[in-house]
Each structure stands twice: as C-alpha cells, then as structure tokens.
Coordinates of C-alpha atoms in Angstrom, one line a residue:
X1 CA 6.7 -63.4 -60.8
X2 CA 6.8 -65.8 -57.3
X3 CA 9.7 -63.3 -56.0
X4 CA 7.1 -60.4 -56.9
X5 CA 4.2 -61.7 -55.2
X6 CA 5.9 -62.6 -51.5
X7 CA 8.0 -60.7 -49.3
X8 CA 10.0 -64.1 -49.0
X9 CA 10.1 -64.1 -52.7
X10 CA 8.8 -67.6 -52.8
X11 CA 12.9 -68.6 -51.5
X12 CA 13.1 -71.8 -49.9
X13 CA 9.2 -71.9 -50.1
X14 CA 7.3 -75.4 -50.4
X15 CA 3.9 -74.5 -52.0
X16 CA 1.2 -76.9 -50.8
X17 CA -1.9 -75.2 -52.2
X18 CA -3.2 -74.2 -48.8
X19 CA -4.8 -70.8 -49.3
X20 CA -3.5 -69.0 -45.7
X21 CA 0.0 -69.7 -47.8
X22 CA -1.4 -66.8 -50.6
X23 CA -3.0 -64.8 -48.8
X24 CA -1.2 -63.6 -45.7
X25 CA 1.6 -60.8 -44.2
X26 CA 3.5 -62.7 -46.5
X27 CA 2.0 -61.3 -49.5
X28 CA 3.2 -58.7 -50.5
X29 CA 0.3 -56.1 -51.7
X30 CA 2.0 -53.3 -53.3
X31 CA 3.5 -55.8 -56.2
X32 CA 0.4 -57.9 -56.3
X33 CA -1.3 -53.9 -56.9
X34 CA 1.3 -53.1 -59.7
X35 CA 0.6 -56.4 -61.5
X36 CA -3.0 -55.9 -61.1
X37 CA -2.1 -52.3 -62.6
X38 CA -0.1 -53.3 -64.7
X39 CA -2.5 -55.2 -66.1
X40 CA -5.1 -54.0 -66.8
X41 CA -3.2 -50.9 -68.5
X42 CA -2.0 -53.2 -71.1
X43 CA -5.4 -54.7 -71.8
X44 CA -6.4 -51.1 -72.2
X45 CA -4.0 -50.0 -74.6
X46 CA -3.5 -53.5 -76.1
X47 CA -6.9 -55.2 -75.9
X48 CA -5.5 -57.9 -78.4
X49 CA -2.3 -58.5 -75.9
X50 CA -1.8 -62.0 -73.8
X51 CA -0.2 -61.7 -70.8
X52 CA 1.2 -64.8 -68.9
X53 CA 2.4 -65.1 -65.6
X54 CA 5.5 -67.4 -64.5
X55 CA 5.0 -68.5 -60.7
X56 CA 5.4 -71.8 -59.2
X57 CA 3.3 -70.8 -56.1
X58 CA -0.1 -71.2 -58.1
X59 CA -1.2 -68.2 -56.7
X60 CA -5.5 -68.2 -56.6
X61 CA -6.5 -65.8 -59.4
X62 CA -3.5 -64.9 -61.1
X63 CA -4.9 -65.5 -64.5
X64 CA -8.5 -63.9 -63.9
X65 CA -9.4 -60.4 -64.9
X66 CA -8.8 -57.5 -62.3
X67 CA -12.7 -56.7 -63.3
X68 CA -13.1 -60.3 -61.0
X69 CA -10.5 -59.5 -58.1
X70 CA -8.1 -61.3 -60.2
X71 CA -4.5 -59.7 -60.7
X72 CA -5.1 -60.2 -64.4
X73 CA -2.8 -62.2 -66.3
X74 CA -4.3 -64.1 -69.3
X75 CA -2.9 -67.6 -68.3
X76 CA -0.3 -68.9 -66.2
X77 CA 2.7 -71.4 -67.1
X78 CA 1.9 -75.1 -65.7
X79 CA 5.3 -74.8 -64.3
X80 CA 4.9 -78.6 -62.6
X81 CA 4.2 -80.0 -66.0
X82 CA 8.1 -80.6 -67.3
X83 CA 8.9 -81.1 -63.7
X84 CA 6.7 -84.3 -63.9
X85 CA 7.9 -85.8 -67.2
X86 CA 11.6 -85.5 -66.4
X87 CA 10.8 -87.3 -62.7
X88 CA 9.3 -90.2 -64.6
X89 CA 11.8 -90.0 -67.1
X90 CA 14.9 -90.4 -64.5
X91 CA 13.1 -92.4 -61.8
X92 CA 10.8 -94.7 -63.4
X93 CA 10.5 -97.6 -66.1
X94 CA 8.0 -97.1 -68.5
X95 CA 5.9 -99.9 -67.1
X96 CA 6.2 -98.2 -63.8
X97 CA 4.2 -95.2 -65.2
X98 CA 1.0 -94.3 -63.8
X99 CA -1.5 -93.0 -66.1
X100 CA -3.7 -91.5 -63.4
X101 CA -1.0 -89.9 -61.9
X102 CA 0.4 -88.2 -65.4
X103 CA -3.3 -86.8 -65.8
X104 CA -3.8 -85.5 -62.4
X105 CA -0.4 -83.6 -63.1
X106 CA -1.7 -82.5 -65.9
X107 CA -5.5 -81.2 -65.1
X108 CA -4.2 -80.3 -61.7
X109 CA -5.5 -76.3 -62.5
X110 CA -8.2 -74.1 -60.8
X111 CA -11.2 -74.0 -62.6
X112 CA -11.5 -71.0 -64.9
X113 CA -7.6 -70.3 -64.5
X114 CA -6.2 -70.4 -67.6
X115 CA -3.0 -72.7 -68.4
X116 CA 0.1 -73.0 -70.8
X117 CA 1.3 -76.1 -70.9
X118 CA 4.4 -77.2 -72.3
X119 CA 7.1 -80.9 -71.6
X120 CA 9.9 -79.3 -71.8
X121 CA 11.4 -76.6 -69.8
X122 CA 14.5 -74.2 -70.4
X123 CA 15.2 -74.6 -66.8
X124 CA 16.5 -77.7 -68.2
X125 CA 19.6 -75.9 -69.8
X126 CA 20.2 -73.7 -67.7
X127 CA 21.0 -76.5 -65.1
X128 CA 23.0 -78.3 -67.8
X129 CA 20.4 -81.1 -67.9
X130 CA 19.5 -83.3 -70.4
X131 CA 16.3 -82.7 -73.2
X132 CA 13.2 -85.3 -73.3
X133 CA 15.2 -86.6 -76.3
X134 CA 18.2 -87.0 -74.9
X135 CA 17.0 -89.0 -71.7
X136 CA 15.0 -91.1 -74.0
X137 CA 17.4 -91.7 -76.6
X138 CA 20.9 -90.4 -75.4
X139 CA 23.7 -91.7 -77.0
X140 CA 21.6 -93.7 -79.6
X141 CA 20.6 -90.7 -81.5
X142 CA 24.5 -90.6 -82.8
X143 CA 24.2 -93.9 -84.5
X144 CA 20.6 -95.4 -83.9
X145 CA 19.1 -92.6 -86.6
X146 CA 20.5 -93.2 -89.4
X147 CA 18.9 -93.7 -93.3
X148 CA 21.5 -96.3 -94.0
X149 CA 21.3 -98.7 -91.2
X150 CA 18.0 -100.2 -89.4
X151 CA 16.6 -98.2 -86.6
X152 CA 17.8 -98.4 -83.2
X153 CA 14.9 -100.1 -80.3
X154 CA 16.3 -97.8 -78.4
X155 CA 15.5 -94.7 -80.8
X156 CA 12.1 -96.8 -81.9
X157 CA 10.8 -96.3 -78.6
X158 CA 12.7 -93.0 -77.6
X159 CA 10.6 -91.2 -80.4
X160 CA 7.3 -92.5 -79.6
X161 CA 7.6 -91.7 -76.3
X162 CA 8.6 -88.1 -77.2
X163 CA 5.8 -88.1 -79.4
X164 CA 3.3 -89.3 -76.3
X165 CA 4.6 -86.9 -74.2
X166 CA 4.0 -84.2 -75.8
X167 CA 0.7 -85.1 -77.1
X168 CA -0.6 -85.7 -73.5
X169 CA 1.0 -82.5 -72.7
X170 CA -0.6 -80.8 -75.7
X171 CA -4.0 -82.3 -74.9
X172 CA -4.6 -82.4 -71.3
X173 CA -2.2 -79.4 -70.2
X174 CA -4.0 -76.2 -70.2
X175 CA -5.5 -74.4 -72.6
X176 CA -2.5 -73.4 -74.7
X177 CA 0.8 -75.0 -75.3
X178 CA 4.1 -73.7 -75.4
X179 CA 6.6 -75.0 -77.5
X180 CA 10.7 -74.2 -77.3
X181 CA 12.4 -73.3 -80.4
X182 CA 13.0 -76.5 -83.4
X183 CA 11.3 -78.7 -80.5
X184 CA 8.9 -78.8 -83.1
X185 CA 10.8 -81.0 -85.1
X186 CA 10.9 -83.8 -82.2
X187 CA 15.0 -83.6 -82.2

C-alpha cells in the first residue's frame, strides 16, 4: 500500500524512519482516509477479519485501530525481514554473522504495531532469484540428499541453517508468521 499512502508512491524513496518523511505534503490524505475507511468497515461487518498491510515505508500507526488515529490494519508485513537473511546469505560467511545485528532486524518494530514475520519473500521469484535453500544448498540438493548415499556437509549445514533461520524469524519477528506455500516442508 506504499504507492497508496504517498503522492510519490514511495518510487525511488529511501525510508529512514524520520517521522517529517510520513507525515508531510507528501502524504497523500485522501488514500490514507479510504484505508482508514476501509477499515474500519470491514471490522464492522467482519469483526473476526485480519487485515494486513504491505508497505516498506513503516508508516507510524498503520497497524493501530482508527478508534487510536491509527489507519487500522491488524499488522503489517516486516518487509526488511527476508531482505536481511538473503544479504547475509549472499554477502557474508557464516562466521561473519552478527547475532545482534540479525535481532535488531528482527525486533526493529514500533511498540504496539503489530508484525508478520516471515524469511522468505515471493519478491524473490519474481526477480528470478534464488530460495533460502537454494543459496544454502544449491546444487548439492541434486545429489547431496539422497537415502542411498551419506549426506552432503554442504546439505548438513544448508538444512540447519534453514532450520535457524526460520526459527529466529518465527521467534523474534512479529507477532505472527507467514509462511509460503510447501516452505513448510523445509525444501
């Protein structure tokens, strides 16, 4: 909803987390009034209904109830989240990763704003990039997996690692998780 919520529709738009970035002329009121709206209609005639927003500004109150000024989404996506695996996946060595810095990312959330976490995004596909799995594993997962032969290092490592990520993700990410179709089965 980022092209919604700006008349630059977020394009070409480094978000800092500096509130004169939200809340300016470049806001643009009449959609952030139709979400709010929007709603809080569906809360009315769906009270059992969860509403999540998708915006990579982090907006201030986007997942607070219009009753609290909010524009009244139940939670938000933690859009950074798979961003942040798949840098330290194609950038660092495992021995390079900082454990403070994978938390910050994380719990980095406004209090009270309510957070769906998840490791991997589709944004992935759609660029034609590679799964968790596949940048952990790659080519190994063809031979590396089988019953018949000893496992791979390579796979060893690739599916603890997938297994660590998402439990970090799972744990310290927001307060629901979102999970992509047979992900579930950790490939």
């Amino acid at each position: 909803i980022t092209s919604m919520l700006y008349v630059h529709h977020g394009i070409n738009m480094g978000f800092t987390g500096n509130y004169h970035e939200y809340f300016s002329e470049a806001t643009d009121v009449d959609a952030v009034v139709y979400l709010m709206l929007a709603n809080n209609l569906i809360h009315k005639i769906f009270p059992d209904a969860t509403v999540i927003a998708e915006d990579v500004s982090g907006m201030p109150g986007l997942s607070r109830p219009v009753s609290e000024g909010g524009i009244g989404f139940d939670y938000r996506l933690a859009m950074a989240v798979p961003d942040k695996w798949i840098d330290y996946l194609k950038n660092k060595n495992g021995e390079d990763w900082s454990m403070k810095e994978v938390t910050r990312s994380l719990t980095n959330r406004r209090y009270t704003e309510k957070c769906i976490a998840y490791a991997e995004s589709h944004d992935q596909s759609i660029v034609g990039d590679k799964t968790i799995a596949f940048l952990l594993m790659d080519k190994e997962m063809y031979s590396g997996m089988s019953c018949l032969t000893d496992t791979s290092p390579v796979v060893d490592r690739g599916i603890a690692l997938h297994k660590m990520i998402h439990f970090f993700t799972m744990a310290l990410g927001g307060e629901g998780y979102l999970n992509f179709m047979d992900n579930e089965f950790g490939h």
